[in-house]
């Protein structure tokens, strides 16, 4: 089935529908650009919903965007473009009778006006000219709000029943992962003093809609917990849209509450002096929903509006003690102005625990935020060195998520280091020693866990003037029981405690056949390999330059038939191979 000009296709979770946008014809867009039409008058995209097995797709015109739940099916929401203004209808021609009636009506009105003027003139002779003054009326109330960009219509559709619900003035929306809730943010209506911007909580199963918040200037970075029972976002409601300095607050809501409550602000205990809630950080809940992670940012001085741009001299000066070269400073300027540092709330109305700061810019959470340990990284001591040495050195810290206390566990680690899924270990590759190291968090002990592997774990074919890069790691086994690393051909299973010697998962088959084996991750949320899991491996033949896919059950003896390249029985049903 072919759909011309279709793009951004999404297959629903139940594999029943394909939803995508359709671009307008190029000819129409080209003609509109030649005529220099306004953006709102340009041809717009359409939305198509195609049910697999059917002949035709359902389509809707002038669609700005659409969304579906990431882990559920049956629902789709789409945001419409601004409605096209209705064309004024031409005035109909009046017949002779209508014209005569209209003239009679006008003559009657003029007669009444003349009588009124004669009466006024008579009163003026008796009472004076004051009677001719126009009576004063009350001045129209000044609108308390400024003109804004109004939202447009949002449509929610049940794909299985065809039922639809519309929300007017919407300008943002978000599904929970399970599709049980749709959050809709609306704007107020210009010229309507009683209209208010709102955030709505709509339950898809019951079609019940509750109001989360009213009357705000801006709200963004909405985040659900995994079950879709809690909501967090940042909002600013104390200034105007053109204010030079705005202070956002973190808000929290769950069903049953009258409205959202403030969870954190710059006055909340635990927020360092000079910091405020960041409007640029992607808020998130921990996997169990008991922790709320958000960003804190330094309060930056407001722009001096008394300075006129064309009268202000601009000069960029670089000092040899600067952490970054001048061109890099300019490129990173906007990023630095939006820089945020991770913080956490354990009690949604309690104090804040700040985990990151200017000395620990990057923080990696353990076990999807449920672990009590996080990994902090900073390259601050090595930024000047990085101007001529691209080693990407970092210092590593263990951060207590409950208290924010940190402990440095390694200095000048090149490349990347990461937490194990259960946050029991911190692992990294040492470029100088050319082996993998594990820091046992419970034992506070650092081990070289691959020192007994005799084949190179680095790219032995690399010949540029630097330490060779590693072949990389495949990931972890469940419960942090093992760590998988690659050599040029095979995959090794390594004990992070160092008590058991590394074992070759692929049995040496790759090196013997000169085939490079690499694991293919099929689940984007897979964090580790489970016991007995069937792995899909990509194989590349260095001799014949062919490639294919092989399956192997983790925990079993690695065995591949000699005719694996030609015998479909030994391959997966979706076997794919080719010769380069």
Coordinates of C-alpha atoms in Angstrom, one line a residue, residues 12-578:
X12 CA 0.3 1.8 17.0
X13 CA 1.2 -0.5 19.9
X14 CA -1.3 -3.2 18.8
X15 CA 0.0 -3.1 15.2
X16 CA -3.5 -2.3 14.0
X17 CA -3.1 1.3 12.6
X18 CA -0.5 3.3 10.8
X19 CA -0.7 7.0 11.5
X20 CA 1.3 9.5 9.4
X21 CA 1.3 13.1 8.0
X22 CA 0.9 13.9 4.3
X23 CA 2.7 16.9 2.8
X24 CA 0.9 19.2 0.4
X25 CA 1.8 19.1 -3.3
X26 CA 5.0 20.8 -4.1
X27 CA 3.3 22.7 -6.9
X28 CA 0.9 24.3 -4.4
X29 CA 3.6 25.2 -2.0
X30 CA 5.8 26.6 -4.8
X31 CA 3.0 28.8 -6.1
X32 CA 2.2 30.1 -2.6
X33 CA 5.8 31.0 -2.1
X34 CA 6.0 32.8 -5.4
X35 CA 2.9 34.8 -4.4
X36 CA 4.6 35.5 -1.0
X37 CA 1.7 34.3 1.0
X38 CA 1.8 34.6 4.8
X39 CA 2.8 31.5 6.8
X40 CA -0.8 30.9 7.9
X41 CA -2.0 31.0 4.3
X42 CA 0.6 28.5 3.0
X43 CA -0.6 24.9 2.1
X44 CA -0.6 22.7 5.3
X45 CA 0.0 19.1 6.1
X46 CA -2.8 16.5 6.4
X47 CA -3.2 13.6 8.8
X48 CA -3.9 10.0 7.7
X49 CA -5.0 7.0 9.8
X50 CA -4.8 3.7 7.9
X51 CA -6.2 0.6 9.4
X52 CA -4.2 -2.4 8.2
X53 CA -6.3 -4.7 6.0
X54 CA -8.6 -1.9 4.9
X55 CA -8.6 -0.2 1.5
X56 CA -8.8 3.5 2.4
X57 CA -7.2 5.7 5.0
X58 CA -9.1 8.3 7.0
X59 CA -7.7 11.9 6.4
X60 CA -8.0 15.3 8.1
X61 CA -6.7 18.5 6.6
X62 CA -4.6 21.3 8.2
X63 CA -2.9 19.2 10.9
X64 CA 0.0 20.7 12.8
X65 CA 1.1 17.7 14.8
X66 CA -0.2 14.4 16.2
X67 CA 0.7 12.1 19.1
X68 CA 0.0 8.6 20.3
X69 CA 0.7 6.9 23.7
X70 CA 4.1 5.3 23.7
X71 CA 3.1 2.1 25.4
X72 CA -0.6 1.8 24.5
X73 CA -2.9 1.8 21.6
X74 CA -6.4 3.0 20.7
X75 CA -5.9 6.7 21.0
X76 CA -4.6 9.5 18.8
X77 CA -4.6 13.3 19.3
X78 CA -3.9 15.8 16.6
X79 CA -3.4 19.6 16.8
X80 CA -5.0 21.6 14.0
X81 CA -3.6 24.7 12.3
X82 CA -5.2 28.0 12.7
X83 CA -8.7 28.0 11.2
X84 CA -9.0 29.6 7.8
X85 CA -11.1 32.8 8.2
X86 CA -14.5 32.6 6.5
X87 CA -14.8 34.4 3.2
X88 CA -17.3 37.2 3.3
X89 CA -20.4 36.5 1.3
X90 CA -21.2 39.0 -1.6
X91 CA -24.3 41.1 -0.9
X92 CA -27.3 39.9 -2.7
X93 CA -29.1 42.3 -5.1
X94 CA -32.3 43.8 -3.8
X95 CA -35.4 43.7 -5.9
X96 CA -37.4 46.8 -6.5
X97 CA -39.9 46.1 -3.7
X98 CA -37.1 45.7 -1.2
X99 CA -35.4 48.9 -2.3
X100 CA -38.7 50.8 -1.9
X101 CA -39.2 49.4 1.6
X102 CA -35.6 50.3 2.6
X103 CA -36.1 53.9 1.4
X104 CA -39.3 54.2 3.4
X105 CA -37.5 52.9 6.5
X106 CA -34.7 55.5 6.0
X107 CA -37.2 58.3 5.5
X108 CA -39.0 57.4 8.7
X109 CA -35.7 57.4 10.6
X110 CA -34.8 60.8 9.2
X111 CA -38.2 62.2 10.2
X112 CA -37.7 61.0 13.8
X113 CA -34.2 62.5 13.9
X114 CA -35.6 65.9 12.7
X115 CA -38.3 65.8 15.4
X116 CA -35.7 65.1 18.0
X117 CA -33.5 68.0 16.9
X118 CA -36.5 70.5 17.0
X119 CA -37.3 69.4 20.5
X120 CA -33.6 69.9 21.6
X121 CA -33.6 73.4 20.0
X122 CA -36.8 74.3 21.9
X123 CA -35.3 73.1 25.3
X124 CA -32.1 75.1 24.5
X125 CA -34.1 78.4 24.3
X126 CA -35.5 77.7 27.8
X127 CA -32.7 76.0 29.7
X128 CA -29.5 77.0 27.8
X129 CA -27.0 75.2 25.6
X130 CA -26.0 72.6 28.2
X131 CA -28.8 70.4 27.1
X132 CA -27.0 69.9 23.8
X133 CA -23.9 68.4 25.3
X134 CA -23.4 64.6 24.8
X135 CA -23.9 62.8 28.0
X136 CA -20.6 61.2 29.4
X137 CA -20.4 57.5 29.3
X138 CA -18.2 55.2 31.5
X139 CA -14.8 54.6 29.8
X140 CA -14.4 51.0 28.6
X141 CA -12.5 48.8 31.0
X142 CA -8.9 48.4 30.0
X143 CA -7.9 44.9 29.3
X144 CA -5.7 43.6 32.0
X145 CA -3.9 41.2 29.7
X146 CA -1.8 41.7 26.6
X147 CA -2.4 40.2 23.2
X148 CA -1.0 36.6 22.8
X149 CA -0.8 33.9 20.2
X150 CA -4.0 32.0 20.7
X151 CA -4.1 28.2 20.7
X152 CA -6.0 26.2 18.1
X153 CA -8.3 23.2 18.2
X154 CA -7.0 19.8 19.5
X155 CA -8.9 16.6 18.6
X156 CA -8.8 13.4 20.6
X157 CA -10.0 10.3 18.8
X158 CA -10.7 6.7 19.9
X159 CA -9.4 4.7 17.0
X160 CA -11.5 1.7 17.8
X161 CA -14.9 3.4 18.3
X162 CA -14.5 6.5 16.2
X163 CA -15.6 8.8 19.0
X164 CA -13.9 12.2 19.1
X165 CA -13.6 15.1 21.6
X166 CA -12.3 18.6 20.8
X167 CA -10.4 21.1 23.0
X168 CA -10.4 24.7 21.9
X169 CA -7.4 27.1 22.2
X170 CA -4.9 24.3 22.8
X171 CA -1.2 25.0 22.3
X172 CA 0.4 21.9 23.9
X173 CA -0.6 18.4 24.8
X174 CA 0.9 15.1 26.1
X175 CA -0.2 11.5 26.6
X176 CA 0.8 9.4 29.5
X177 CA 2.8 6.3 28.5
X178 CA -0.2 4.0 29.0
X179 CA -2.6 6.4 27.3
X180 CA -4.9 6.7 30.3
X181 CA -4.5 10.4 30.6
X182 CA -4.1 13.3 28.1
X183 CA -2.8 16.6 29.3
X184 CA -4.0 19.7 27.4
X185 CA -2.6 23.2 27.8
X186 CA -4.8 26.0 26.5
X187 CA -4.4 29.7 26.1
X188 CA -6.8 32.5 27.0
X189 CA -8.8 34.2 24.3
X190 CA -7.8 37.7 23.2
X191 CA -10.4 40.3 24.0
X192 CA -12.2 38.1 26.6
X193 CA -11.4 39.4 30.1
X194 CA -12.9 36.3 31.7
X195 CA -10.8 33.9 29.6
X196 CA -7.9 32.1 31.4
X197 CA -5.1 29.9 30.3
X198 CA -5.7 26.4 31.7
X199 CA -4.1 23.0 32.1
X200 CA -6.6 20.1 31.7
X201 CA -6.3 16.5 32.9
X202 CA -8.5 14.3 30.7
X203 CA -9.0 10.7 31.5
X204 CA -9.5 8.8 28.3
X205 CA -11.4 5.8 29.7
X206 CA -14.1 7.9 31.5
X207 CA -13.9 11.1 29.4
X208 CA -13.7 13.0 32.6
X209 CA -11.8 16.3 32.5
X210 CA -10.4 18.1 35.5
X211 CA -8.6 21.5 35.8
X212 CA -5.0 21.3 37.0
X213 CA -4.2 25.0 36.9
X214 CA -5.7 28.3 35.7
X215 CA -4.2 31.7 35.0
X216 CA -0.5 31.4 34.2
X217 CA 1.9 33.0 31.7
X218 CA 3.8 29.9 30.7
X219 CA 3.8 26.2 31.6
X220 CA 6.1 23.5 30.1
X221 CA 8.1 20.3 30.5
X222 CA 5.2 18.1 31.6
X223 CA 6.2 14.8 33.0
X224 CA 4.1 11.8 34.0
X225 CA 5.1 8.9 36.3
X226 CA 5.1 5.5 34.6
X227 CA 1.5 4.7 35.6
X228 CA 0.1 8.0 34.6
X229 CA -1.1 8.9 38.1
X230 CA 1.1 11.8 38.9
X231 CA 2.0 15.0 36.9
X232 CA 4.9 17.5 37.3
X233 CA 5.6 20.6 35.3
X234 CA 7.1 24.1 35.6
X235 CA 5.1 27.2 35.3
X236 CA 5.4 31.0 35.7
X237 CA 2.4 33.0 36.7
X238 CA 3.7 36.1 38.5
X239 CA 5.0 38.3 35.7
X240 CA 4.1 39.3 32.2
X241 CA 5.2 37.6 29.0
X242 CA 7.7 40.4 28.2
X243 CA 9.3 40.4 31.7
X244 CA 13.1 40.4 31.6
X245 CA 13.4 38.1 34.6
X246 CA 11.0 35.3 35.2
X247 CA 11.0 32.8 38.1
X248 CA 9.5 29.5 37.4
X249 CA 8.2 27.1 40.0
X250 CA 7.9 23.3 40.0
X251 CA 4.2 22.2 40.3
X252 CA 2.8 18.8 41.2
X253 CA -0.6 17.3 40.7
X254 CA -2.4 14.0 41.1
X255 CA -6.1 13.1 40.7
X256 CA -8.2 14.1 43.7
X257 CA -6.4 17.4 44.3
X258 CA -8.3 20.6 43.8
X259 CA -5.5 22.0 41.7
X260 CA -1.7 21.7 41.3
X261 CA 0.5 22.7 44.2
X262 CA 4.0 24.2 44.3
X263 CA 6.6 21.5 44.8
X264 CA 9.7 23.6 44.6
X265 CA 10.7 27.2 44.0
X266 CA 13.8 29.3 44.7
X267 CA 12.6 29.8 48.3
X268 CA 12.2 26.0 49.0
X269 CA 14.6 24.6 51.6
X270 CA 17.6 22.9 49.9
X271 CA 17.8 25.2 46.9
X272 CA 21.2 27.0 47.1
X273 CA 21.3 30.8 47.2
X274 CA 21.4 32.2 43.7
X275 CA 19.6 29.2 42.1
X276 CA 16.0 28.9 40.8
X277 CA 13.9 26.2 39.2
X278 CA 15.0 25.7 35.6
X279 CA 12.4 26.1 32.7
X280 CA 14.7 24.1 30.4
X281 CA 15.2 20.8 32.2
X282 CA 13.2 17.7 31.2
X283 CA 11.5 16.8 34.4
X284 CA 11.0 13.1 35.3
X285 CA 9.8 10.7 38.0
X286 CA 11.7 7.7 39.2
X287 CA 10.5 4.3 37.9
X288 CA 8.6 3.6 41.2
X289 CA 7.1 7.2 41.1
X290 CA 8.4 8.1 44.6
X291 CA 11.0 10.6 43.5
X292 CA 10.7 13.7 41.3
X293 CA 13.8 14.9 39.4
X294 CA 14.0 18.4 38.0
X295 CA 16.6 21.0 37.2
X296 CA 18.0 24.0 39.0
X297 CA 19.7 26.9 37.2
X298 CA 21.7 29.9 38.3
X299 CA 19.7 33.2 38.4
X300 CA 21.2 35.2 35.6
X301 CA 21.2 39.0 35.5
X302 CA 18.5 40.6 33.4
X303 CA 19.5 42.2 30.1
X304 CA 20.1 45.9 30.3
X305 CA 17.5 47.4 28.0
X306 CA 18.9 51.0 28.4
X307 CA 21.8 50.0 26.1
X308 CA 21.0 50.5 22.4
X309 CA 22.5 47.7 20.3
X310 CA 23.7 49.9 17.4
X311 CA 25.4 52.2 19.9
X312 CA 27.1 49.5 21.9
X313 CA 30.6 48.3 20.9
X314 CA 31.2 44.5 20.8
X315 CA 34.5 43.0 21.6
X316 CA 35.4 39.3 22.2
X317 CA 38.5 38.9 24.3
X318 CA 40.1 35.5 24.9
X319 CA 42.5 34.8 27.8
X320 CA 44.8 31.8 27.9
X321 CA 43.3 30.9 31.2
X322 CA 39.8 30.6 29.7
X323 CA 38.4 27.1 29.9
X324 CA 37.3 27.1 26.3
X325 CA 38.6 28.7 23.1
X326 CA 36.8 31.8 22.0
X327 CA 35.0 30.3 19.0
X328 CA 33.8 27.4 21.2
X329 CA 32.6 29.9 23.9
X330 CA 30.4 31.6 21.2
X331 CA 29.0 28.3 19.9
X332 CA 28.2 27.1 23.4
X333 CA 26.8 30.4 24.6
X334 CA 23.1 29.5 24.3
X335 CA 23.7 26.1 25.8
X336 CA 25.5 27.6 28.8
X337 CA 22.7 30.1 29.3
X338 CA 20.2 27.2 29.6
X339 CA 22.4 24.9 31.7
X340 CA 20.6 23.2 34.5
X341 CA 21.8 21.0 37.4
X342 CA 19.9 17.9 38.6
X343 CA 17.9 18.1 41.8
X344 CA 15.4 15.7 43.4
X345 CA 12.3 15.8 45.6
X346 CA 11.7 12.7 47.8
X347 CA 8.6 14.2 49.3
X348 CA 6.6 16.2 46.7
X349 CA 6.1 19.0 49.2
X350 CA 9.3 18.6 51.2
X351 CA 12.9 20.0 50.9
X352 CA 15.0 19.8 47.7
X353 CA 18.2 17.8 47.4
X354 CA 20.6 19.2 44.8
X355 CA 22.7 16.5 43.2
X356 CA 24.5 18.4 40.5
X357 CA 26.3 21.8 40.3
X358 CA 29.1 23.6 38.4
X359 CA 31.6 21.0 39.8
X360 CA 29.5 18.0 38.8
X361 CA 27.6 19.0 35.6
X362 CA 26.5 15.6 34.5
X363 CA 24.6 13.2 36.8
X364 CA 23.6 9.6 35.8
X365 CA 20.8 8.1 37.9
X366 CA 20.9 4.4 38.9
X367 CA 18.2 1.9 38.4
X368 CA 15.9 4.4 36.6
X369 CA 16.1 6.8 39.5
X370 CA 15.2 4.2 42.2
X371 CA 18.8 3.6 43.4
X372 CA 20.2 5.6 46.3
X373 CA 23.5 6.2 44.4
X374 CA 24.1 8.4 41.3
X375 CA 27.2 8.9 39.3
X376 CA 28.5 12.5 38.9
X377 CA 31.0 13.6 36.2
X378 CA 33.0 16.7 35.6
X379 CA 35.6 17.8 33.1
X380 CA 36.2 21.1 34.7
X381 CA 39.9 20.4 35.8
X382 CA 40.7 19.4 32.2
X383 CA 39.0 22.0 30.0
X384 CA 42.1 24.0 29.3
X385 CA 44.0 20.8 28.5
X386 CA 41.2 19.8 26.1
X387 CA 42.1 22.8 23.9
X388 CA 45.0 20.7 22.5
X389 CA 44.3 17.2 23.9
X390 CA 41.0 15.6 22.8
X391 CA 41.1 13.0 25.6
X392 CA 37.8 14.0 27.1
X393 CA 39.0 13.4 30.7
X394 CA 36.7 13.4 33.6
X395 CA 36.6 13.0 37.4
X396 CA 34.0 10.6 38.8
X397 CA 31.9 11.0 41.9
X398 CA 29.5 8.9 43.8
X399 CA 26.5 11.0 44.9
X400 CA 24.1 10.0 47.7
X401 CA 20.7 10.7 46.2
X402 CA 19.1 11.1 49.7
X403 CA 21.6 13.7 51.0
X404 CA 23.5 15.0 48.0
X405 CA 26.8 14.2 49.6
X406 CA 29.5 13.0 47.1
X407 CA 32.7 11.1 47.1
X408 CA 35.4 11.2 44.3
X409 CA 36.3 7.7 43.2
X410 CA 38.5 8.3 40.1
X411 CA 40.4 11.1 38.5
X412 CA 41.3 11.9 34.9
X413 CA 39.2 9.0 33.4
X414 CA 39.3 9.2 29.6
X415 CA 36.1 8.5 27.7
X416 CA 32.9 7.5 29.3
X417 CA 32.1 5.8 32.6
X418 CA 28.6 4.4 33.5
X419 CA 26.6 2.9 36.4
X420 CA 25.5 -0.7 36.2
X421 CA 21.7 -1.1 36.0
X422 CA 21.3 -1.8 39.7
X423 CA 23.9 0.8 40.6
X424 CA 26.3 -1.7 42.2
X425 CA 29.3 -0.9 40.0
X426 CA 30.8 1.9 38.0
X427 CA 32.7 0.7 34.9
X428 CA 35.0 2.3 32.4
X429 CA 37.7 1.5 29.9
X430 CA 41.3 2.6 30.7
X431 CA 42.9 3.7 27.4
X432 CA 46.5 3.5 28.8
X433 CA 46.2 0.0 30.4
X434 CA 43.8 -1.1 27.6
X435 CA 41.5 -3.0 30.0
X436 CA 38.1 -2.5 31.7
X437 CA 37.9 -1.5 35.3
X438 CA 35.0 -1.9 37.8
X439 CA 34.6 0.1 40.9
X440 CA 32.7 -2.0 43.5
X441 CA 30.5 0.6 45.3
X442 CA 29.7 -1.6 48.3
X443 CA 33.3 -2.6 48.9
X444 CA 34.8 0.8 47.7
X445 CA 37.3 -1.3 45.6
X446 CA 38.6 -0.8 42.1
X447 CA 39.4 -3.9 40.0
X448 CA 40.9 -4.6 36.6
X449 CA 38.3 -7.2 35.5
X450 CA 39.7 -8.1 32.0
X451 CA 43.4 -8.4 32.8
X452 CA 43.3 -12.2 32.1
X453 CA 41.9 -11.7 28.6
X454 CA 44.9 -12.1 26.3
X455 CA 43.3 -11.0 23.0
X456 CA 43.2 -7.2 22.3
X457 CA 40.1 -5.4 23.5
X458 CA 41.1 -2.3 21.5
X459 CA 41.2 -1.7 17.8
X460 CA 44.4 -3.4 16.8
X461 CA 44.1 -2.0 13.2
X462 CA 44.0 1.6 14.4
X463 CA 47.1 3.6 13.3
X464 CA 46.5 7.2 14.2
X465 CA 49.0 8.8 16.7
X466 CA 47.0 8.2 19.8
X467 CA 46.0 5.3 22.1
X468 CA 43.7 2.9 20.1
X469 CA 40.0 3.1 21.0
X470 CA 38.2 0.1 22.6
X471 CA 35.9 -2.2 20.6
X472 CA 33.2 -1.4 23.1
X473 CA 30.8 -3.1 25.5
X474 CA 27.6 -5.0 24.9
X475 CA 26.1 -4.2 28.3
X476 CA 25.2 -5.9 31.5
X477 CA 23.5 -9.2 32.7
X478 CA 20.5 -8.9 34.9
X479 CA 21.1 -8.1 38.6
X480 CA 24.6 -6.8 37.7
X481 CA 25.8 -10.4 37.6
X482 CA 28.1 -10.0 34.6
X483 CA 29.4 -7.4 32.1
X484 CA 29.8 -8.1 28.4
X485 CA 32.7 -6.7 26.3
X486 CA 33.8 -7.0 22.7
X487 CA 37.1 -7.9 21.1
X488 CA 37.5 -7.7 17.3
X489 CA 35.5 -10.9 16.7
X490 CA 33.9 -12.3 19.9
X491 CA 31.9 -11.4 23.0
X492 CA 33.2 -11.9 26.5
X493 CA 31.2 -12.4 29.7
X494 CA 33.1 -10.8 32.6
X495 CA 32.6 -11.1 36.4
X496 CA 32.5 -7.6 37.9
X497 CA 33.8 -8.9 41.2
X498 CA 36.9 -10.5 39.5
X499 CA 36.3 -13.8 41.3
X500 CA 35.5 -15.7 38.2
X501 CA 37.7 -15.6 35.1
X502 CA 36.1 -14.1 32.0
X503 CA 34.3 -16.5 29.7
X504 CA 33.8 -16.2 25.9
X505 CA 30.1 -16.0 25.2
X506 CA 30.6 -16.8 21.6
X507 CA 33.0 -19.7 22.2
X508 CA 35.7 -18.3 20.0
X509 CA 33.7 -19.0 16.9
X510 CA 34.1 -15.4 15.6
X511 CA 37.9 -15.4 15.8
X512 CA 38.2 -18.9 14.3
X513 CA 36.0 -18.0 11.3
X514 CA 37.1 -14.3 11.1
X515 CA 33.5 -13.2 11.7
X516 CA 32.8 -10.2 13.9
X517 CA 29.8 -10.8 16.1
X518 CA 27.8 -8.0 17.7
X519 CA 24.6 -8.1 19.7
X520 CA 21.5 -6.3 18.2
X521 CA 19.2 -4.7 20.7
X522 CA 15.5 -5.2 19.6
X523 CA 13.9 -3.5 22.7
X524 CA 14.7 0.2 23.0
X525 CA 14.1 -0.1 26.8
X526 CA 16.2 -3.1 27.4
X527 CA 18.7 -2.3 30.2
X528 CA 20.3 -5.8 30.6
X529 CA 20.4 -9.3 29.2
X530 CA 18.2 -11.8 31.0
X531 CA 19.1 -15.3 31.8
X532 CA 18.1 -17.6 29.0
X533 CA 17.3 -14.7 26.7
X534 CA 17.5 -15.3 22.9
X535 CA 20.0 -12.9 21.5
X536 CA 20.1 -11.7 17.9
X537 CA 23.7 -11.2 16.7
X538 CA 24.9 -9.6 13.6
X539 CA 27.8 -11.4 11.9
X540 CA 30.3 -9.9 9.4
X541 CA 32.6 -12.1 7.4
X542 CA 35.9 -10.3 7.0
X543 CA 37.0 -12.7 4.2
X544 CA 34.0 -12.6 1.9
X545 CA 32.6 -9.3 3.2
X546 CA 29.1 -10.9 3.6
X547 CA 26.9 -10.4 6.7
X548 CA 23.9 -12.0 8.3
X549 CA 22.0 -12.5 11.6
X550 CA 22.4 -15.4 14.0
X551 CA 20.4 -16.3 17.2
X552 CA 21.9 -17.6 20.4
X553 CA 20.3 -18.4 23.7
X554 CA 22.2 -16.9 26.6
X555 CA 23.5 -19.5 29.0
X556 CA 23.7 -22.3 26.4
X557 CA 26.8 -23.5 24.5
X558 CA 27.4 -21.3 21.4
X559 CA 27.0 -23.5 18.4
X560 CA 26.5 -22.5 14.8
X561 CA 26.0 -25.0 11.9
X562 CA 28.8 -24.9 9.3
X563 CA 26.2 -23.9 6.6
X564 CA 24.7 -21.1 8.6
X565 CA 25.2 -18.7 5.7
X566 CA 23.0 -20.8 3.4
X567 CA 20.8 -22.9 5.6
X568 CA 17.6 -20.9 6.7
X569 CA 17.0 -23.4 9.5
X570 CA 20.0 -22.0 11.4
X571 CA 18.9 -18.4 10.9
X572 CA 16.0 -16.4 12.2
X573 CA 12.8 -16.3 10.1
X574 CA 13.7 -12.7 9.1
X575 CA 17.1 -13.9 7.7
X576 CA 18.9 -11.2 5.8
X577 CA 22.2 -11.5 4.1
X578 CA 24.0 -9.8 1.3

